[in-house]
CSV table of C-alpha atoms in Angstrom, one decimal:
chain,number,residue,atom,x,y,z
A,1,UNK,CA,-2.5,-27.2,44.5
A,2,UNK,CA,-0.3,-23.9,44.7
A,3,UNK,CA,3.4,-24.2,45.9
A,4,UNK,CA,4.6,-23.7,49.0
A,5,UNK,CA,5.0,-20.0,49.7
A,6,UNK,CA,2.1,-19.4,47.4
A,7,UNK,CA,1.6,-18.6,43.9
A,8,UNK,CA,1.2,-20.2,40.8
A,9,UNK,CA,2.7,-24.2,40.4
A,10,UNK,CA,4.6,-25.6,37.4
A,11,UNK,CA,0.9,-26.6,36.3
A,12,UNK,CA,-0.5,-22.8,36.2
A,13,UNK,CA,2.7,-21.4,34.7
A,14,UNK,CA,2.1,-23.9,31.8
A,15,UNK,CA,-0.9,-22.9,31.4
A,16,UNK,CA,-0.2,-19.4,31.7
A,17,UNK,CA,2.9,-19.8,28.5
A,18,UNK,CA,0.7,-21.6,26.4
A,19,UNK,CA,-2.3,-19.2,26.5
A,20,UNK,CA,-0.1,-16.3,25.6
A,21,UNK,CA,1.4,-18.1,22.5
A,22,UNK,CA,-2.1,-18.5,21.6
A,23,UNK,CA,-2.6,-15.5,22.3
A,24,UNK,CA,0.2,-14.6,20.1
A,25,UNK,CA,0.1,-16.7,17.5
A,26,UNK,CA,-3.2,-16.2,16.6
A,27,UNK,CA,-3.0,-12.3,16.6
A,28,UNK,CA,0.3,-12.8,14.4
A,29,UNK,CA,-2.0,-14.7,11.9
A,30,UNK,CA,-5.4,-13.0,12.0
A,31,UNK,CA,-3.9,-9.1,12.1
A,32,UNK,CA,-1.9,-9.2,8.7
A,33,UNK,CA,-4.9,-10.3,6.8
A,34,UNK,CA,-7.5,-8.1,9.0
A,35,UNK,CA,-5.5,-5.2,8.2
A,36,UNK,CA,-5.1,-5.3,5.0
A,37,UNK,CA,-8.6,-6.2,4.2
A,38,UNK,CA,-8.9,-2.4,6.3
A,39,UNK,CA,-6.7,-0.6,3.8
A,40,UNK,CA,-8.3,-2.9,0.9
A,41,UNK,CA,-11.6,-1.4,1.9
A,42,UNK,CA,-10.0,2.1,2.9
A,43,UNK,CA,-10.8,1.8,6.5
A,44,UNK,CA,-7.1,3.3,6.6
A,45,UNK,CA,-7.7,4.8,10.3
A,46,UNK,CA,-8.6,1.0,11.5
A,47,UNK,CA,-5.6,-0.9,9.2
A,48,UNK,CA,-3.2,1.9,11.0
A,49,UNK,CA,-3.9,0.5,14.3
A,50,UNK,CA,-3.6,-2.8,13.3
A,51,UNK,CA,-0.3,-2.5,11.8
A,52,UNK,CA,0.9,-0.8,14.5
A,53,UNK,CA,-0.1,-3.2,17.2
A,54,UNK,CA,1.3,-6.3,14.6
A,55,UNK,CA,4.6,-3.8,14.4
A,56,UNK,CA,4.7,-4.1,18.7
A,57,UNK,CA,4.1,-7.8,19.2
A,58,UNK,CA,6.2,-9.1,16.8
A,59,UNK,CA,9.9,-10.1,17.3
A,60,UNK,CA,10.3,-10.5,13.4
A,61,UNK,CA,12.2,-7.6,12.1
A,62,UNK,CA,10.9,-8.4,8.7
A,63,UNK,CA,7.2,-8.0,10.1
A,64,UNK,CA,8.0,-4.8,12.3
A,65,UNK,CA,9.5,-3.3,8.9
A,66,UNK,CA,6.2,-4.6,6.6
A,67,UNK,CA,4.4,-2.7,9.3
A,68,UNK,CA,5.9,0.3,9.4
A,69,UNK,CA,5.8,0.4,5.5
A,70,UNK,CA,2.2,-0.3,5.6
A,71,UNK,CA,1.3,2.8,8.1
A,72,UNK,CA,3.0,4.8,5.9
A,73,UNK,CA,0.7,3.8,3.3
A,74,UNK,CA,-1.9,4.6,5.0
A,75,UNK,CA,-0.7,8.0,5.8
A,76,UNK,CA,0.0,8.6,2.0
A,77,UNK,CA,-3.8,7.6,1.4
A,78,UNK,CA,-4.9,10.0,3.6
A,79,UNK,CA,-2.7,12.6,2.9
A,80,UNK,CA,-0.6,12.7,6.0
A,81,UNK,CA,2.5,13.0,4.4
A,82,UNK,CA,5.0,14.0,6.9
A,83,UNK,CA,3.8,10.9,8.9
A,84,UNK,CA,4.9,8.9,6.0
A,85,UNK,CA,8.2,11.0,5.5
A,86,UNK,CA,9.1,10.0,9.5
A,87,UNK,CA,7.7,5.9,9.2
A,88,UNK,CA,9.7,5.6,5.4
A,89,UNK,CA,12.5,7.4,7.2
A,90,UNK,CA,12.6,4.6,10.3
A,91,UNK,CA,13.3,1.9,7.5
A,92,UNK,CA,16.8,2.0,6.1
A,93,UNK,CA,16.1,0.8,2.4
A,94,UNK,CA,19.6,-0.3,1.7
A,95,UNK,CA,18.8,-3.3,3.8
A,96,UNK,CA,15.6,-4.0,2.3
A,97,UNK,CA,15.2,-7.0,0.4
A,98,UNK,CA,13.4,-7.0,-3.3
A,99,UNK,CA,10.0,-7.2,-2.1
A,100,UNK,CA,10.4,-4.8,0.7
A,101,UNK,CA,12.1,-2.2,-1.0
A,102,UNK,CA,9.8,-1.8,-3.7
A,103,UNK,CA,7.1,-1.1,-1.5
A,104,UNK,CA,9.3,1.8,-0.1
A,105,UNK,CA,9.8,2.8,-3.3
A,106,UNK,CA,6.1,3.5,-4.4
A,107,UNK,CA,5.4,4.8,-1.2
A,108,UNK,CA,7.9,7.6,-1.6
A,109,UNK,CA,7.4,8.2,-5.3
A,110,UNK,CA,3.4,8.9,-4.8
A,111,UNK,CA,4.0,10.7,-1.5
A,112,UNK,CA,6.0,13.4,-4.1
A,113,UNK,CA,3.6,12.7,-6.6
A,114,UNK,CA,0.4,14.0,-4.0
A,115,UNK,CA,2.2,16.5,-2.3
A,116,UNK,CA,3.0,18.3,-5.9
A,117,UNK,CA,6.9,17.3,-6.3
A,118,UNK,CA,8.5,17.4,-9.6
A,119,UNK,CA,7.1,14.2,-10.6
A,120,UNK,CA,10.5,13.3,-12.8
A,121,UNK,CA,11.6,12.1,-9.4
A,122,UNK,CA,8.4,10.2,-8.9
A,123,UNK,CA,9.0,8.6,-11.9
A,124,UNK,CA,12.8,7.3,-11.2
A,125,UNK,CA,11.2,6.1,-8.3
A,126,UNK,CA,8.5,4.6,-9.2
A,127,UNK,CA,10.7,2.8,-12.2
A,128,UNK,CA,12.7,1.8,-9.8
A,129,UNK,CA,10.2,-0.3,-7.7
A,130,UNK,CA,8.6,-1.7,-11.1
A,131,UNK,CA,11.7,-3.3,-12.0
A,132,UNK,CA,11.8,-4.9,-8.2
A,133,UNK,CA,8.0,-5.6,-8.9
A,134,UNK,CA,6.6,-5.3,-12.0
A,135,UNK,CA,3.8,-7.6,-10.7
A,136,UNK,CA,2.3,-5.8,-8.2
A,137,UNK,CA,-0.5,-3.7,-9.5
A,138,UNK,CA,-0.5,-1.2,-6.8
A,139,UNK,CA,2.9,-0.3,-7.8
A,140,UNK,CA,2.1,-0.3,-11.6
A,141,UNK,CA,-0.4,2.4,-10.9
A,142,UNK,CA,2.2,4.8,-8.9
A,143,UNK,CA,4.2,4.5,-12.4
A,144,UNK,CA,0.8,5.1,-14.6
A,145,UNK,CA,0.1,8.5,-12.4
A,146,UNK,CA,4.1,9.4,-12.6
A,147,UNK,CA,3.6,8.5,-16.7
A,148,UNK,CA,0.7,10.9,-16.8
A,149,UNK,CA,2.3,13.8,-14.8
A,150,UNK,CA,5.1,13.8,-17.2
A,151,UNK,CA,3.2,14.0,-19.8
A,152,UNK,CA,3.5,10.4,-21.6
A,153,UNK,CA,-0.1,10.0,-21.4
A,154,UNK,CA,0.0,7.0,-24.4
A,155,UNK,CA,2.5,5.2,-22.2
A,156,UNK,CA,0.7,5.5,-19.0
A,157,UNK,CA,-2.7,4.6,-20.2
A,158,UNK,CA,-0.8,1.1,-21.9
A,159,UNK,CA,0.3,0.9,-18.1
A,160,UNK,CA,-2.9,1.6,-16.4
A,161,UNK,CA,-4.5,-1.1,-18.5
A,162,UNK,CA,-2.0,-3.4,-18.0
A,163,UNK,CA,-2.9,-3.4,-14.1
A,164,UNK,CA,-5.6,-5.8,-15.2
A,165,UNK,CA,-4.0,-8.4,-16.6
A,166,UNK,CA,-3.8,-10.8,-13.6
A,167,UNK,CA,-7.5,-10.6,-12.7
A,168,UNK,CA,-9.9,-8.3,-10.7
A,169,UNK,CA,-8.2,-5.5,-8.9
A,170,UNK,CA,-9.8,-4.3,-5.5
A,171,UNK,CA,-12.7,-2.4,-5.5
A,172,UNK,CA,-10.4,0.7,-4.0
A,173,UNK,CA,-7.3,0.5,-6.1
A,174,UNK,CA,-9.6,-0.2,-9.3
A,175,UNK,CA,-11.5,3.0,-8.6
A,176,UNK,CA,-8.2,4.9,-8.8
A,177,UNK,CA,-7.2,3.5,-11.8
A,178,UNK,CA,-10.3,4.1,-13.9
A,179,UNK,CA,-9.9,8.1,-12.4
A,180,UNK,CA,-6.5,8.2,-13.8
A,181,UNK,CA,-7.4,7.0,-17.5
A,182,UNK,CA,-10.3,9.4,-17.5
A,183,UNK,CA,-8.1,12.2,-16.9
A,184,UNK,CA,-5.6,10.6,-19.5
A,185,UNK,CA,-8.0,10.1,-22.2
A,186,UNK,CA,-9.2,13.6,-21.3
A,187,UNK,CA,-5.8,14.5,-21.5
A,188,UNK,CA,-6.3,13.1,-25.4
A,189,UNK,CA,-9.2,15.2,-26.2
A,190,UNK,CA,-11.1,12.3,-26.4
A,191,UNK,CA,-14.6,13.0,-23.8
A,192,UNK,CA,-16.2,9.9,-24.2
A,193,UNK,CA,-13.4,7.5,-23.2
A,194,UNK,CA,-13.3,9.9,-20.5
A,195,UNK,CA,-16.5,9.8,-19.2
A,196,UNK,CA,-17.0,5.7,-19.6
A,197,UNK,CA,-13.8,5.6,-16.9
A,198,UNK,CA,-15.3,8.1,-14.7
A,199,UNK,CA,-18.5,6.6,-14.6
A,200,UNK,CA,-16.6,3.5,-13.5
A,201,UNK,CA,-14.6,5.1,-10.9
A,202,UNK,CA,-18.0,6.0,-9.5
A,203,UNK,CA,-19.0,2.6,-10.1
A,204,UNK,CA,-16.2,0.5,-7.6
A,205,UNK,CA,-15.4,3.6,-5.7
A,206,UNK,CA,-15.7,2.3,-1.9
């Protein structure tokens, strides 16, 4: 029975809170993984507006600052770079911790690498985040393309191939790293090698 005066009793409101922490709680849990399977797969239009709506609901700072680093990843991946310039520039990296600031690291470093930058900086960057995270193969793969732009093509294929070493990579990120050692063993006069990784590329591309 509603309260005198109308509207909802102690009974309704309950209801009413507990719903919305469902609600909540569930969207808290089910849009991380959703999204990144999105930018896994390179649906990066779909992952963009799921980390933006995880950025809103949340109260965690930590989450509102993985999202934000995450759009602008998918602005890098499809070449939107002064997106990424103003989401990167929304998170102050000196209050980043390890795992955070490596990922704003590699974004930066292959935003210059894409948009033609002197890829020395990309580089400094991009060691910079390997030493946060030399685990992450994402990040390893910035430092392989920065390796290659300078011109140490030995040392970025030994880094390229070492993006394997903790298993299977995503379909997506492996394409990109079989198109980067084709152009490096191309880069080594040697066709062959070349041609094996680009038929690879094709091979996982999504």
């Amino acid at each position: 029975m509603a309260a005198a005066g109308g509207g909802a009793g102690p009974l309704g409101v309950a209801i009413a809170v507990a719903a919305a922490v469902v609600v909540v709680l569930y969207a808290l849990l089910w849009l991380p993984r959703s999204a990144h399977a999105a930018f896994e797969a390179g649906r990066f239009a779909r992952a963009t507006r799921r980390y933006w709506l995880l950025g809103h609901i949340t109260s965690s700072a930590r989450r509102e600052r993985g999202a934000l680093l995450s759009r602008a990843g998918c602005a890098i991946a499809t070449s939107r770079f002064d997106d990424a310039d103003h989401l990167l520039a929304l998170v102050d990296p000196t209050g980043l911790d390890a795992a955070e600031r490596a990922v704003w690291l590699n974004n930066r470093a292959y935003a210059e690498l894409r948009r033609g930058a002197d890829p020395r900086t990309a580089l400094a960057l991009a060691d910079e985040a390997t030493g946060l995270r030399p685990d992450v193969p994402a990040i390893q793969h910035t430092r392989g393309v920065a390796l290659l732009a300078v011109g140490r093509v030995d040392d970025a294929i030994a880094v390229l191939d070492s993006m394997r070493s903790a298993g299977e990579l995503p379909a997506r990120l492996e394409a990109a790293r079989c198109r980067e050692l084709a152009a490096a063993w191309d880069a080594k006069g040697q066709a062959a090698y070349a041609d094996d990784y680009r038929t690879r590329a094709a091979q996982h591309a999504p």
